[in-house]
PDB file of C-alpha atoms and ligand atoms in Angstrom:
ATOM      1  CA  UNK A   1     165.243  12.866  58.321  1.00 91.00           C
ATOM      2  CA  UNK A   2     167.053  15.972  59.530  1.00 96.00           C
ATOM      3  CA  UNK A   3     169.028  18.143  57.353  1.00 97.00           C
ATOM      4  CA  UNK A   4     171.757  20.687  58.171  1.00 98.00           C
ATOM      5  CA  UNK A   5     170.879  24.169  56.160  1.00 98.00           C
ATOM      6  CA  UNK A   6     171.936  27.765  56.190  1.00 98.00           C
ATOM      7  CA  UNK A   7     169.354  30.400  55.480  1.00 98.00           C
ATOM      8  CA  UNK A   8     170.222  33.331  54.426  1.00 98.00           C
ATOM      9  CA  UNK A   9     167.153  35.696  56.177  1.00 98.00           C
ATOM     10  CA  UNK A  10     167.169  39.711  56.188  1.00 98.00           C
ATOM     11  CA  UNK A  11     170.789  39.296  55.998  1.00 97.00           C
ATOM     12  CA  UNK A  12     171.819  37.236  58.407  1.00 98.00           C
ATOM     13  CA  UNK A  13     173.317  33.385  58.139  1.00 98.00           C
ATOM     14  CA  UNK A  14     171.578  30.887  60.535  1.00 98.00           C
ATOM     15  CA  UNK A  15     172.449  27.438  60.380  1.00 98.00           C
ATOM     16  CA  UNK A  16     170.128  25.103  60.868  1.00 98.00           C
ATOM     17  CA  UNK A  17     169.221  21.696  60.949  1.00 98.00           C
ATOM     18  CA  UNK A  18     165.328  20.857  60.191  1.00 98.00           C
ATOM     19  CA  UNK A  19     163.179  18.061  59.404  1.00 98.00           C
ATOM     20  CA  UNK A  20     163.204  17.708  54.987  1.00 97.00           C
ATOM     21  CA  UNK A  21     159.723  18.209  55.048  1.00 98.00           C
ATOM     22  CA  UNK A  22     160.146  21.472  57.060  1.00 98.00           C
ATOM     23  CA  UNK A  23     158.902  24.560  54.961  1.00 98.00           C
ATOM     24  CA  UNK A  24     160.096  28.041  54.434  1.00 98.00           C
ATOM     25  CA  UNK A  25     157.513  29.463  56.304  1.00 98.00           C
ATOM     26  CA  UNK A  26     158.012  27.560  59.381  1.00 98.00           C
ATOM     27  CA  UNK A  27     161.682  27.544  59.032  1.00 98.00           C
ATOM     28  CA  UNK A  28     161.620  31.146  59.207  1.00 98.00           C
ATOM     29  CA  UNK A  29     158.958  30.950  62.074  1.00 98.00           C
ATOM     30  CA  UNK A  30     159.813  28.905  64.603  1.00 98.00           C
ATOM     31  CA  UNK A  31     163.735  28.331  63.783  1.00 98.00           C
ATOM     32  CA  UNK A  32     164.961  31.681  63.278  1.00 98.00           C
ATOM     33  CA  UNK A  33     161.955  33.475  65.436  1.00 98.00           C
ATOM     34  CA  UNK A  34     160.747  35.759  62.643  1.00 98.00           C
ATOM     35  CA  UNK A  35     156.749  36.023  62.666  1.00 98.00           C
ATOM     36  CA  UNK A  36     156.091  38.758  60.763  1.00 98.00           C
ATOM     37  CA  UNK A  37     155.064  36.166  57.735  1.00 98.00           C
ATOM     38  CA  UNK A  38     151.789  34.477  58.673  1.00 98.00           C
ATOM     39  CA  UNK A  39     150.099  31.110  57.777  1.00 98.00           C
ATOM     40  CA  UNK A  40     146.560  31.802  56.127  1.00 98.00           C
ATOM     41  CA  UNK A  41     145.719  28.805  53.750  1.00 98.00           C
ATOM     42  CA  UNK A  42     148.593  27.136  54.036  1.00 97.00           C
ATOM     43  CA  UNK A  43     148.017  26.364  50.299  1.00 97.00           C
ATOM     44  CA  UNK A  44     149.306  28.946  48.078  1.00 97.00           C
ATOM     45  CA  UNK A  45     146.112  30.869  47.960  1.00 97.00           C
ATOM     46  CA  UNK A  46     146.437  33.807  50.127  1.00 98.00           C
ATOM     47  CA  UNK A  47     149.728  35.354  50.215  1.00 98.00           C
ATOM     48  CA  UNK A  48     149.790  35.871  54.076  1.00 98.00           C
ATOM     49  CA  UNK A  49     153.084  33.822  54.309  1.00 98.00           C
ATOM     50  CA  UNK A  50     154.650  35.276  51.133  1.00 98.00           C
ATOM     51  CA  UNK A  51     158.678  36.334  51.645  1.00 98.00           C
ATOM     52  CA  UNK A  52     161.322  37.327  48.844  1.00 98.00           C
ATOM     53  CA  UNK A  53     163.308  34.118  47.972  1.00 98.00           C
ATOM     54  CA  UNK A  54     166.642  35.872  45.757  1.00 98.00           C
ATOM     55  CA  UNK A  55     164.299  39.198  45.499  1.00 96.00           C
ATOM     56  CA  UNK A  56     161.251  36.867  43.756  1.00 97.00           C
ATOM     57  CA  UNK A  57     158.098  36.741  45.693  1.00 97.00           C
ATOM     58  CA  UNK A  58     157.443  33.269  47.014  1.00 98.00           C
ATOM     59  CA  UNK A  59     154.295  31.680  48.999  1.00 98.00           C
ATOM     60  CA  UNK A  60     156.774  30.607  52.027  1.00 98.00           C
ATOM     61  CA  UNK A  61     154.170  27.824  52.930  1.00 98.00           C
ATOM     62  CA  UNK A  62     154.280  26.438  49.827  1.00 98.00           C
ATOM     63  CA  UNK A  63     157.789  26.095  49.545  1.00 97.00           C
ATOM     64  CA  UNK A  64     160.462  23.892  51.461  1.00 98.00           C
ATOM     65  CA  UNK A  65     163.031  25.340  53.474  1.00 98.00           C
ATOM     66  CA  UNK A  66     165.592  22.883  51.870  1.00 98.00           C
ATOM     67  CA  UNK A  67     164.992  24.718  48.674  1.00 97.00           C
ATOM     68  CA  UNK A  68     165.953  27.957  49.947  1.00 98.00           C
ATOM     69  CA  UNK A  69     169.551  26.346  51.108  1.00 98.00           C
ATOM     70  CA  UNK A  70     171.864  29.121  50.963  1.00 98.00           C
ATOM     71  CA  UNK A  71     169.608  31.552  49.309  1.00 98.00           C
ATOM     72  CA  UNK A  72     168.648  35.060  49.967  1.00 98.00           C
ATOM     73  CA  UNK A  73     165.335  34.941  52.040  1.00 98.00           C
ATOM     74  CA  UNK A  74     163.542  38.767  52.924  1.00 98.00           C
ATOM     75  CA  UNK A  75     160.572  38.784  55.417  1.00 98.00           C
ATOM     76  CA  UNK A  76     158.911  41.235  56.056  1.00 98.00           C
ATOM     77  CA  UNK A  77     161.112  42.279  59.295  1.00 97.00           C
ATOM     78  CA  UNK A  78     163.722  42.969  56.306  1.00 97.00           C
ATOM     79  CA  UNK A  79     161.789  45.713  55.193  1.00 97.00           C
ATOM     80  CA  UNK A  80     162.495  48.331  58.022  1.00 95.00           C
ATOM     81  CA  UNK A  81     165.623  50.348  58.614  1.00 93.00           C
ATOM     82  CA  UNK A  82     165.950  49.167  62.023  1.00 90.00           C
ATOM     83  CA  UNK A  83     162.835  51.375  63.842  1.00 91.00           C
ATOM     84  CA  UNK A  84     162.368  53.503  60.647  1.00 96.00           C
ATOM     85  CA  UNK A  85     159.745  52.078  58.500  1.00 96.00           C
ATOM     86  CA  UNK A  86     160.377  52.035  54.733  1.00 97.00           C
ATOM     87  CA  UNK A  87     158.266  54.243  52.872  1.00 97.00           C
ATOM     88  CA  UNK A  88     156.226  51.877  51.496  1.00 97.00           C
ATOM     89  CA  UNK A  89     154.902  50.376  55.042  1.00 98.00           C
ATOM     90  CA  UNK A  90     154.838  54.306  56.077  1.00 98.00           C
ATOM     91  CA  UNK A  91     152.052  54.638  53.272  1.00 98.00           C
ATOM     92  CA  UNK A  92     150.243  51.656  53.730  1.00 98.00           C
ATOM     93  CA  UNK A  93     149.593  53.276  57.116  1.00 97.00           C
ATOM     94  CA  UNK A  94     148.841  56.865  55.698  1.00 97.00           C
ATOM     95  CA  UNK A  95     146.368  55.400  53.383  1.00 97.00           C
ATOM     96  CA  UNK A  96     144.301  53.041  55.242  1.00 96.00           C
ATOM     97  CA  UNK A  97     145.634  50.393  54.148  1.00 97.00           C
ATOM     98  CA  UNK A  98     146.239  48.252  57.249  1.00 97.00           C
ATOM     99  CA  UNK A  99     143.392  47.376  59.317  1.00 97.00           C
ATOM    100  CA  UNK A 100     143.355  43.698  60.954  1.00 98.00           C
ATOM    101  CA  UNK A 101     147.132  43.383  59.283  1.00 97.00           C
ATOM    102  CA  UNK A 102     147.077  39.898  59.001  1.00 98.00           C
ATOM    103  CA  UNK A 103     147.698  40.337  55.205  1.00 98.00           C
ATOM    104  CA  UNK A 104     150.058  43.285  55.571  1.00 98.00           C
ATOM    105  CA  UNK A 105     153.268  41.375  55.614  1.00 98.00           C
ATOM    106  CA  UNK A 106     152.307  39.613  52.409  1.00 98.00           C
ATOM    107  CA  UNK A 107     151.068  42.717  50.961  1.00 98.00           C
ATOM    108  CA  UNK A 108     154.028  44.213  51.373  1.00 98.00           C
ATOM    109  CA  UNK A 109     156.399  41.585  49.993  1.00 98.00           C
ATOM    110  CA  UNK A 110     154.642  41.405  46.829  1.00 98.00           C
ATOM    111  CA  UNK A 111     154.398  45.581  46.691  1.00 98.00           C
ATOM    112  CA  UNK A 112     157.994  45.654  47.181  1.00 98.00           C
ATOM    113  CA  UNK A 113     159.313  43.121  44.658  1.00 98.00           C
ATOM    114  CA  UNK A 114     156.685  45.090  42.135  1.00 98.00           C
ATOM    115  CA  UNK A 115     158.553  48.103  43.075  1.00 97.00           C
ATOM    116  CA  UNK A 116     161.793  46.286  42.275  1.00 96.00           C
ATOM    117  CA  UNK A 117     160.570  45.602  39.053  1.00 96.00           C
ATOM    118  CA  UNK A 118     159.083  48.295  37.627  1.00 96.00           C
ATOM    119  CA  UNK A 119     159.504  51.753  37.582  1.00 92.00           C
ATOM    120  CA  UNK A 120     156.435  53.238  37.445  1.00 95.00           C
ATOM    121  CA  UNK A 121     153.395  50.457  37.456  1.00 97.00           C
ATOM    122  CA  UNK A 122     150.047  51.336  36.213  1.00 98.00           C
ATOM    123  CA  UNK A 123     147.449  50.730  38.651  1.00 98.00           C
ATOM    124  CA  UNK A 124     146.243  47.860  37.023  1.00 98.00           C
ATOM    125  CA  UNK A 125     149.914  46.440  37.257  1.00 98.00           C
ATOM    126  CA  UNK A 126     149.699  47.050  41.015  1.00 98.00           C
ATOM    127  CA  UNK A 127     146.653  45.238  41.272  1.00 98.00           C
ATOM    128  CA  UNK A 128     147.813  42.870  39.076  1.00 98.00           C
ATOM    129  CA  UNK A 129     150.663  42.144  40.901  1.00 98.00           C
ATOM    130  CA  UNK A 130     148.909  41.859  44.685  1.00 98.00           C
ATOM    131  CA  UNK A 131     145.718  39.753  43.171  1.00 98.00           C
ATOM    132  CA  UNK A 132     148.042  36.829  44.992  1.00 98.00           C
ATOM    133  CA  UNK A 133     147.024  38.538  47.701  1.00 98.00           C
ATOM    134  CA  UNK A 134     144.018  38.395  49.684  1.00 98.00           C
ATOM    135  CA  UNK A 135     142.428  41.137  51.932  1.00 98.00           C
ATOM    136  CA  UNK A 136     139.459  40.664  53.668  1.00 97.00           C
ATOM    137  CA  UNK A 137     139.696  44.286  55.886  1.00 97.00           C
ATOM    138  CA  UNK A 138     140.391  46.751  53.369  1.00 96.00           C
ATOM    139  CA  UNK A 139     138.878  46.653  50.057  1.00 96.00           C
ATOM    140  CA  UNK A 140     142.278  47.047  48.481  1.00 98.00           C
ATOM    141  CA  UNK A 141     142.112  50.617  47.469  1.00 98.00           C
ATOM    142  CA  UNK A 142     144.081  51.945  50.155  1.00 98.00           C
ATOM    143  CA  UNK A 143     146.980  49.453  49.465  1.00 98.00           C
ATOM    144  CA  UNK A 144     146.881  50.371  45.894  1.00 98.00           C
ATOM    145  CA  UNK A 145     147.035  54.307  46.540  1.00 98.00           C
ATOM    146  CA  UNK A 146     149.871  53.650  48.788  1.00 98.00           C
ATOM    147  CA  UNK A 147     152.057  51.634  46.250  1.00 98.00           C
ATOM    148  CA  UNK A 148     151.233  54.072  43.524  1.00 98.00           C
ATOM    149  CA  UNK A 149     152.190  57.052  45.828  1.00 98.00           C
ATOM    150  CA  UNK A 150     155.478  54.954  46.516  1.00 98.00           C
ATOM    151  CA  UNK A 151     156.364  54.677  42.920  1.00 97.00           C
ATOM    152  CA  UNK A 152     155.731  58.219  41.757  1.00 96.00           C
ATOM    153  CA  UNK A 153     157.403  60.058  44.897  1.00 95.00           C
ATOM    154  CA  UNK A 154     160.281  58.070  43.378  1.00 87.00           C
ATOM    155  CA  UNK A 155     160.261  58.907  39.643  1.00 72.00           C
TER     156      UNK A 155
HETATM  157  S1  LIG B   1     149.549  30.677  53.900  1.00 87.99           S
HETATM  158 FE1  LIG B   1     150.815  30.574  52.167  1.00 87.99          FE
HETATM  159  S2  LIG B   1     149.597  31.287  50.534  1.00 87.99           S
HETATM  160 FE2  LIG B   1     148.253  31.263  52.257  1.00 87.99          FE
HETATM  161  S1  LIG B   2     144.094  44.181  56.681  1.00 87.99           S
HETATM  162 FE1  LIG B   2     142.951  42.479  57.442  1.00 87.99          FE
HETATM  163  S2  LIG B   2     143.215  40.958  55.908  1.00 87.99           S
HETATM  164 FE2  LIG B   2     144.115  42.730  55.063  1.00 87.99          FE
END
């Protein structure tokens, strides 16, 4: 059964109309043309397809498009200032903290809602809040120096 939607992504309405069963993730994909979120696991394990659902970090593949009905939906695309990078992917770059990048758009969902959150996390909190996560390039310690850096250039 199709169903008519509007989905509310990086700012911008698109109605659609998608099979029920259709999730975020490919929603946002292949309807709206946005592949910066990627499918790992496709079973909540990895992160790779995570987006902000209403500024909330959400595993996209986990999660039906239908739900996010005229909600507030952030990829990673949403990030940018048009061709200026926020600072947070600038550091994740300056720290090493992108290698394959298959993870990076995840990565950076989850560093940004932490950001959103909290003032000044703890490292532990940062690595707290990416263990949803999962990096098999960098060894994490580059991704953690570059939220940290984020946060205290900030405060
Ligand atoms: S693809 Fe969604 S959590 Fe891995
Ligand atoms: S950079 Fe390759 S999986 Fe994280």
């Amino acid at each position: 059964m199709r169903v008519p939607i509007t989905l509310n992504v990086n700012g911008i309405a698109y109605e659609l109309e998608l099979e029920a069963s259709t999730t975020l993730l490919y929603a946002v994909r292949d309807a709206v043309g946005l592949t910066g979120a990627k499918e790992g696991c496709d079973d909540s394990e990895c992160g790779a397809c995570m987006m902000l659902l209403d500024g909330k970090p959400v595993n996209s593949c986990s999660y039906l498009a239908v739900q996010a009905d005229g909600r507030e939906v952030t990829t990673v695309e949403g990030l940018a200032d048009g061709e200026t990078l926020a600072p947070l992917q600038r550091a994740f770059l300056e720290h090493g903290g992108v290698q394959c990048g298959f993870c990076t758009p995840g990565m950076l969902i989850s560093a940004t809602a932490l950001l959103e959150a909290s003032q000044s996390p703890s490292e532990d909190e940062v690595r707290i809040a990416l263990s949803g996560n999962l990096c098999r390039c960098t060894g994490y310690d580059g991704i953690v120096k570059a939220v940290l850096e984020v946060s205290q250039a900030r405060s």
